[in-house]
DNA sequence: CGTGTGTGGTAG
DNA sequence: ATCGCTACCACACACG
């Protein structure tokens, strides 16, 4: 049963409300159209009759990021008689789905549809006819087994219960049915889409919403999943109802109850309770299945309405829950007759009425002067009600009576701590304690938060949605492996999944954390929950990836190394998580050529962990073509290292005997470790020489073959270098040891280094070399560096950079530093590391020194320096730095 | 003492 | 059967 009144509020969007809106909804309008409008954009006026109308019977849904971009694809399709839509409404019959990749959710959804790559559109247009979709099927990409699903009935293949055999499919099935996964995904998506919106708001309306006049509303659907799932079973609405994955009608199920209605709650049933236990409490409990699509529809109705009434800011909390700043909305209603509280009441009631009309589900609304109060009010408002907490008397009373556990950021652990150590159960209990006492009990930061809570202070600013800092994927259900091979299969699929997630948001990362859940010694082999993890020990290990990447194979190589290093029996594994951090946007990073010295810095810990593996990490990975591009002395160093490696290895163990490496897997592993570009080069090179790609020659063979295949003059040079006196090499090594690679040298040295290396060597290749080689290379260009420094750099710039890090600069220093940075990199674009340092410096200037003007003027100066610069990357950087200043100064600065 | 890493907590 | 996710913060501790 679809929400009945969507069309009404869609019309209202163009009506009176839109004009009063203090927000510009242009961007958001696009998002909303994309996400949830029921309108179909049919570009009939764009039909070009000169073109063959090959798409005339096609209705194409363009999903997500594509190349060419969706707009261009739509143009191609519509100019040739087709219809393209940017969203699905469940009613329009779509003939084709155009996508580069699909989330598991969508994969599930589109399983029976023609899902094709964007290239199909392009190629068909070029061919003047519809090409067979077979070659463009996206399902091929996702996994071998998916092809079957296209040709065979869906139900024929039972989805696997466990993760071991058909990993791709398992992951797909798992996420498709996981409510927590959906919640997380929705939240991320919502935050992402509201982020740009908020930026626009902040720059335009920066100071209009004063903190002391702020009115926050916390809006939340009542038992969201249960309410929405009930829409399709209205006859059950008066019964105790829950939403669960379990299909059985009886028995002691260990399935989670995702959501239950308030009738069920009267029996003592709670969200998260296992179905078996709930049935004991209420044998008549009715089970509903998830209806993720309907949840999205209801959510969209909420968010759409919120935007149409013209709120000052939106912070998505969840798919069914949102914080909004309704200050302007309320103050606009205040007059002689209507008090502020009255206005808030009106707004709340209107919200509730509208949402019920459009979704047939009830919401509750809590209103207060800050997020804390809004949340407390919401709690009192539930279900199906609203509470306005605006006068200080009622705030004091409600806050004081609040049980600690119900406050934001106070969960079971913290509330237990407070109850045991301080005998405090409500906020008023806590008021008796000093800041220091609270901090001693729960930590400095948390203590401060609690101290402020007691005094109705909450500095949560709902206008700020920070950039995403990590992308991760976890599975701790159904993980049961019988062999290391199964574990590896799973890890390959899993890294594909995280790669997909990175690509989906157009980001790459350079740091990997692997988490393993391993059955606790005292836990039974089989957990109480069917295929659950049970009690586990959690082990996390992290490693740099040495470059920004979203490549599944590359990520796998490091992830697998970490898994093997933990050395847990496959049978004991109960959960796996992958997390990627140190992210950059791909469009930003692409043109940066990965000039990131920070990635080179192998931290002490990593050095230790990888000690001994340094030599076997790299040597066989250098491809002929790559090697021959390197400066001669660099090649020599590689050769030397290989030689040393052989000697050392011969004295100890063969690689096969290493406890970490699995014999049959070593070679593919080595290949998989390589960056995409190099891997391709190697495969090509080996193929040219008629060898199999999947089994690389032994290390020594590669060595010899590569060497033999080198052009004569290069070989000569290598031999010359190779024969140089040991002493000279030692000297260089000493120099290398003396030169630290750190942020300070980044700026001044990279430019020089690049010149020294010439255009032939890319950063990716350089970065894969052992660190000592990199250091040596830098040292070799020491002379050049000196010269360059004298000519090309402003005097004192290095010092300035050092000061920047140590924060001992005046405004002139800072501006000079920025000038130097721009001068050095105007054409090639900013390097991320330096930007990061500057960002931190700016933040510290404002946060710690309270020195806003230097920060603001610095960024303004940067803008002036780059006036007329064609490089978009610089502008992106400026935008980001401006954003930092805006965030830190509390939105009062307008650039 | 600043920095990085692993662990734990919280939210929905 | 059953789908126990995930981003982010804060903290303790180790490091040199």
PDB file of N, CA and C (backbone and C1' of nucleotides) in Angstrom, chain A residues 161 178 181 184 247-248 253-254 445 472 474 501 529-530, chain C residues 1-12 15-16:
ATOM      1  N   UNK A 161      24.180 -21.021   3.187  1.00  0.00           N
ATOM      2  CA  UNK A 161      24.027 -20.535   4.547  1.00  0.00           C
ATOM      3  C   UNK A 161      25.351 -20.064   5.109  1.00  0.00           C
ATOM      4  N   UNK A 178      20.354  -8.103   5.759  1.00  0.00           N
ATOM      5  CA  UNK A 178      20.797  -7.592   7.062  1.00  0.00           C
ATOM      6  C   UNK A 178      20.222  -6.207   7.328  1.00  0.00           C
ATOM      7  N   UNK A 181      22.986  -3.710   8.235  1.00  0.00           N
ATOM      8  CA  UNK A 181      23.689  -3.236   7.048  1.00  0.00           C
ATOM      9  C   UNK A 181      22.870  -2.142   6.357  1.00  0.00           C
ATOM     10  N   UNK A 184      23.039   1.132   8.287  1.00  0.00           N
ATOM     11  CA  UNK A 184      24.326   1.816   8.112  1.00  0.00           C
ATOM     12  C   UNK A 184      24.434   2.453   6.739  1.00  0.00           C
ATOM     13  N   UNK A 247      11.223 -17.312   9.323  1.00  0.00           N
ATOM     14  CA  UNK A 247      10.009 -17.645   8.588  1.00  0.00           C
ATOM     15  C   UNK A 247       9.159 -18.661   9.338  1.00  0.00           C
ATOM     16  N   UNK A 248       9.753 -19.239  10.359  1.00  0.00           N
ATOM     17  CA  UNK A 248       8.995 -20.258  11.087  1.00  0.00           C
ATOM     18  C   UNK A 248       7.874 -19.610  11.886  1.00  0.00           C
ATOM     19  N   UNK A 253      13.228 -19.787  18.082  1.00  0.00           N
ATOM     20  CA  UNK A 253      14.090 -19.191  17.066  1.00  0.00           C
ATOM     21  C   UNK A 253      15.101 -18.238  17.681  1.00  0.00           C
ATOM     22  N   UNK A 254      16.276 -18.195  17.071  1.00  0.00           N
ATOM     23  CA  UNK A 254      17.288 -17.236  17.528  1.00  0.00           C
ATOM     24  C   UNK A 254      17.372 -16.044  16.576  1.00  0.00           C
ATOM     25  N   UNK A 445      37.136  13.611  28.193  1.00  0.00           N
ATOM     26  CA  UNK A 445      36.189  14.127  27.215  1.00  0.00           C
ATOM     27  C   UNK A 445      34.749  13.789  27.604  1.00  0.00           C
ATOM     28  N   UNK A 472      34.132   0.658   5.626  1.00  0.00           N
ATOM     29  CA  UNK A 472      34.414  -0.676   6.141  1.00  0.00           C
ATOM     30  C   UNK A 472      33.270  -1.641   5.847  1.00  0.00           C
ATOM     31  N   UNK A 474      31.846  -5.461   7.498  1.00  0.00           N
ATOM     32  CA  UNK A 474      31.976  -6.493   8.524  1.00  0.00           C
ATOM     33  C   UNK A 474      30.966  -7.592   8.279  1.00  0.00           C
ATOM     34  N   UNK A 501      32.553  -0.770  -2.613  1.00  0.00           N
ATOM     35  CA  UNK A 501      32.030   0.320  -1.785  1.00  0.00           C
ATOM     36  C   UNK A 501      32.851   1.586  -1.974  1.00  0.00           C
ATOM     37  N   UNK A 529      23.059 -18.610  18.950  1.00  0.00           N
ATOM     38  CA  UNK A 529      22.381 -18.112  17.762  1.00  0.00           C
ATOM     39  C   UNK A 529      22.818 -18.938  16.563  1.00  0.00           C
ATOM     40  N   UNK A 530      21.859 -19.291  15.743  1.00  0.00           N
ATOM     41  CA  UNK A 530      22.168 -20.094  14.576  1.00  0.00           C
ATOM     42  C   UNK A 530      23.182 -19.375  13.675  1.00  0.00           C
TER      43      UNK A 530
ATOM     44  P    DA C   1      12.411 -20.965   9.399  1.00  0.00           P
ATOM     45  O5'  DA C   1      13.506 -21.647  10.394  1.00  0.00           O
ATOM     46  C5'  DA C   1      14.671 -21.585  10.170  1.00  0.00           C
ATOM     47  C4'  DA C   1      15.644 -21.611  11.319  1.00  0.00           C
ATOM     48  C3'  DA C   1      16.415 -20.311  11.451  1.00  0.00           C
ATOM     49  O3'  DA C   1      16.898 -20.205  12.769  1.00  0.00           O
ATOM     50  C1'  DA C   1      17.837 -22.006  10.634  1.00  0.00           C
ATOM     51  P    DT C   2      16.404 -18.945  13.640  1.00  0.00           P
ATOM     52  O5'  DT C   2      17.214 -17.716  13.015  1.00  0.00           O
ATOM     53  C5'  DT C   2      18.617 -17.654  13.092  1.00  0.00           C
ATOM     54  C4'  DT C   2      19.189 -16.910  11.934  1.00  0.00           C
ATOM     55  C3'  DT C   2      18.505 -15.586  11.615  1.00  0.00           C
ATOM     56  O3'  DT C   2      19.119 -14.581  12.369  1.00  0.00           O
ATOM     57  C1'  DT C   2      19.071 -16.841   9.642  1.00  0.00           C
ATOM     58  P    DC C   3      18.637 -13.071  12.265  1.00  0.00           P
ATOM     59  O5'  DC C   3      19.537 -12.482  11.072  1.00  0.00           O
ATOM     60  C5'  DC C   3      20.961 -12.443  11.205  1.00  0.00           C
ATOM     61  C4'  DC C   3      21.590 -12.136   9.862  1.00  0.00           C
ATOM     62  C3'  DC C   3      21.010 -10.923   9.134  1.00  0.00           C
ATOM     63  O3'  DC C   3      21.810  -9.781   9.396  1.00  0.00           O
ATOM     64  C1'  DC C   3      21.420 -12.747   7.652  1.00  0.00           C
ATOM     65  P    DG C   4      21.528  -8.816  10.603  1.00  0.00           P
ATOM     66  O5'  DG C   4      22.258  -9.573  11.813  1.00  0.00           O
ATOM     67  C5'  DG C   4      23.615  -9.843  11.758  1.00  0.00           C
ATOM     68  C4'  DG C   4      24.273  -9.281  13.015  1.00  0.00           C
ATOM     69  C3'  DG C   4      25.792  -9.236  12.925  1.00  0.00           C
ATOM     70  O3'  DG C   4      26.170  -8.026  12.339  1.00  0.00           O
ATOM     71  C1'  DG C   4      25.029 -10.033  15.068  1.00  0.00           C
ATOM     72  P    DC C   5      27.561  -8.000  11.503  1.00  0.00           P
ATOM     73  O5'  DC C   5      27.286  -6.703  10.635  1.00  0.00           O
ATOM     74  C5'  DC C   5      26.272  -6.720   9.623  1.00  0.00           C
ATOM     75  C4'  DC C   5      26.152  -5.335   9.044  1.00  0.00           C
ATOM     76  C3'  DC C   5      27.481  -4.667   8.686  1.00  0.00           C
ATOM     77  O3'  DC C   5      27.231  -3.855   7.561  1.00  0.00           O
ATOM     78  C1'  DC C   5      26.435  -3.446  10.414  1.00  0.00           C
ATOM     79  P    DT C   6      28.394  -3.352   6.675  1.00  0.00           P
ATOM     80  O5'  DT C   6      28.916  -2.080   7.483  1.00  0.00           O
ATOM     81  C5'  DT C   6      28.337  -0.825   7.219  1.00  0.00           C
ATOM     82  C4'  DT C   6      28.763   0.145   8.281  1.00  0.00           C
ATOM     83  C3'  DT C   6      30.265   0.445   8.350  1.00  0.00           C
ATOM     84  O3'  DT C   6      30.377   1.832   8.211  1.00  0.00           O
ATOM     85  C1'  DT C   6      29.361   0.250  10.468  1.00  0.00           C
ATOM     86  P    DA C   7      31.634   2.393   7.384  1.00  0.00           P
ATOM     87  O5'  DA C   7      31.582   3.937   7.796  1.00  0.00           O
ATOM     88  C5'  DA C   7      30.340   4.613   7.881  1.00  0.00           C
ATOM     89  C4'  DA C   7      30.411   5.605   9.011  1.00  0.00           C
ATOM     90  C3'  DA C   7      31.773   6.257   9.199  1.00  0.00           C
ATOM     91  O3'  DA C   7      31.602   7.658   9.359  1.00  0.00           O
ATOM     92  C1'  DA C   7      31.104   5.205  11.218  1.00  0.00           C
ATOM     93  P    DC C   8      32.827   8.629   9.377  1.00  0.00           P
ATOM     94  O5'  DC C   8      33.009   8.912  10.910  1.00  0.00           O
ATOM     95  C5'  DC C   8      31.893   9.358  11.669  1.00  0.00           C
ATOM     96  C4'  DC C   8      32.234   9.149  13.115  1.00  0.00           C
ATOM     97  C3'  DC C   8      33.650   9.631  13.463  1.00  0.00           C
ATOM     98  O3'  DC C   8      33.553  10.734  14.332  1.00  0.00           O
ATOM     99  C1'  DC C   8      33.135   7.549  14.473  1.00  0.00           C
ATOM    100  P    DC C   9      34.819  11.575  14.645  1.00  0.00           P
ATOM    101  O5'  DC C   9      34.775  11.504  16.233  1.00  0.00           O
ATOM    102  C5'  DC C   9      33.511  11.512  16.870  1.00  0.00           C
ATOM    103  C4'  DC C   9      33.655  10.865  18.230  1.00  0.00           C
ATOM    104  C3'  DC C   9      34.903  11.322  18.967  1.00  0.00           C
ATOM    105  O3'  DC C   9      34.533  11.805  20.244  1.00  0.00           O
ATOM    106  C1'  DC C   9      34.788   8.940  18.918  1.00  0.00           C
ATOM    107  P    DA C  10      35.605  12.663  21.012  1.00  0.00           P
ATOM    108  O5'  DA C  10      36.039  11.645  22.153  1.00  0.00           O
ATOM    109  C5'  DA C  10      35.045  10.885  22.795  1.00  0.00           C
ATOM    110  C4'  DA C  10      35.718   9.846  23.664  1.00  0.00           C
ATOM    111  C3'  DA C  10      37.008  10.330  24.335  1.00  0.00           C
ATOM    112  O3'  DA C  10      36.957   9.939  25.686  1.00  0.00           O
ATOM    113  C1'  DA C  10      37.423   8.339  23.114  1.00  0.00           C
ATOM    114  P    DC C  11      38.029  10.493  26.707  1.00  0.00           P
ATOM    115  O5'  DC C  11      38.861   9.181  27.030  1.00  0.00           O
ATOM    116  C5'  DC C  11      38.160   7.964  27.280  1.00  0.00           C
ATOM    117  C4'  DC C  11      39.114   6.802  27.177  1.00  0.00           C
ATOM    118  C3'  DC C  11      40.485   7.080  27.808  1.00  0.00           C
ATOM    119  O3'  DC C  11      40.696   6.155  28.859  1.00  0.00           O
ATOM    120  C1'  DC C  11      40.685   6.058  25.662  1.00  0.00           C
ATOM    121  P    DA C  12      41.874   6.351  29.862  1.00  0.00           P
ATOM    122  O5'  DA C  12      42.751   5.044  29.595  1.00  0.00           O
ATOM    123  C5'  DA C  12      42.115   3.799  29.327  1.00  0.00           C
ATOM    124  C4'  DA C  12      43.171   2.807  28.857  1.00  0.00           C
ATOM    125  C3'  DA C  12      44.521   2.936  29.558  1.00  0.00           C
ATOM    126  O3'  DA C  12      45.047   1.636  29.768  1.00  0.00           O
ATOM    127  C1'  DA C  12      44.792   3.346  27.247  1.00  0.00           C
ATOM    128  P    DC C  15      56.672  -0.718  23.276  1.00  0.00           P
ATOM    129  O5'  DC C  15      57.239   0.429  22.341  1.00  0.00           O
ATOM    130  C5'  DC C  15      56.559   0.746  21.112  1.00  0.00           C
ATOM    131  C4'  DC C  15      56.994   2.107  20.655  1.00  0.00           C
ATOM    132  C3'  DC C  15      58.463   2.443  20.990  1.00  0.00           C
ATOM    133  O3'  DC C  15      59.185   2.580  19.792  1.00  0.00           O
ATOM    134  C1'  DC C  15      56.994   4.264  21.458  1.00  0.00           C
ATOM    135  P    DG C  16      60.731   2.394  19.782  1.00  0.00           P
ATOM    136  O5'  DG C  16      61.279   3.884  19.903  1.00  0.00           O
ATOM    137  C5'  DG C  16      61.167   4.774  18.799  1.00  0.00           C
ATOM    138  C4'  DG C  16      61.662   6.133  19.249  1.00  0.00           C
ATOM    139  C3'  DG C  16      63.033   6.114  19.927  1.00  0.00           C
ATOM    140  O3'  DG C  16      63.881   7.112  19.357  1.00  0.00           O
ATOM    141  C1'  DG C  16      61.457   7.217  21.286  1.00  0.00           C
TER     142       DG C  16
END
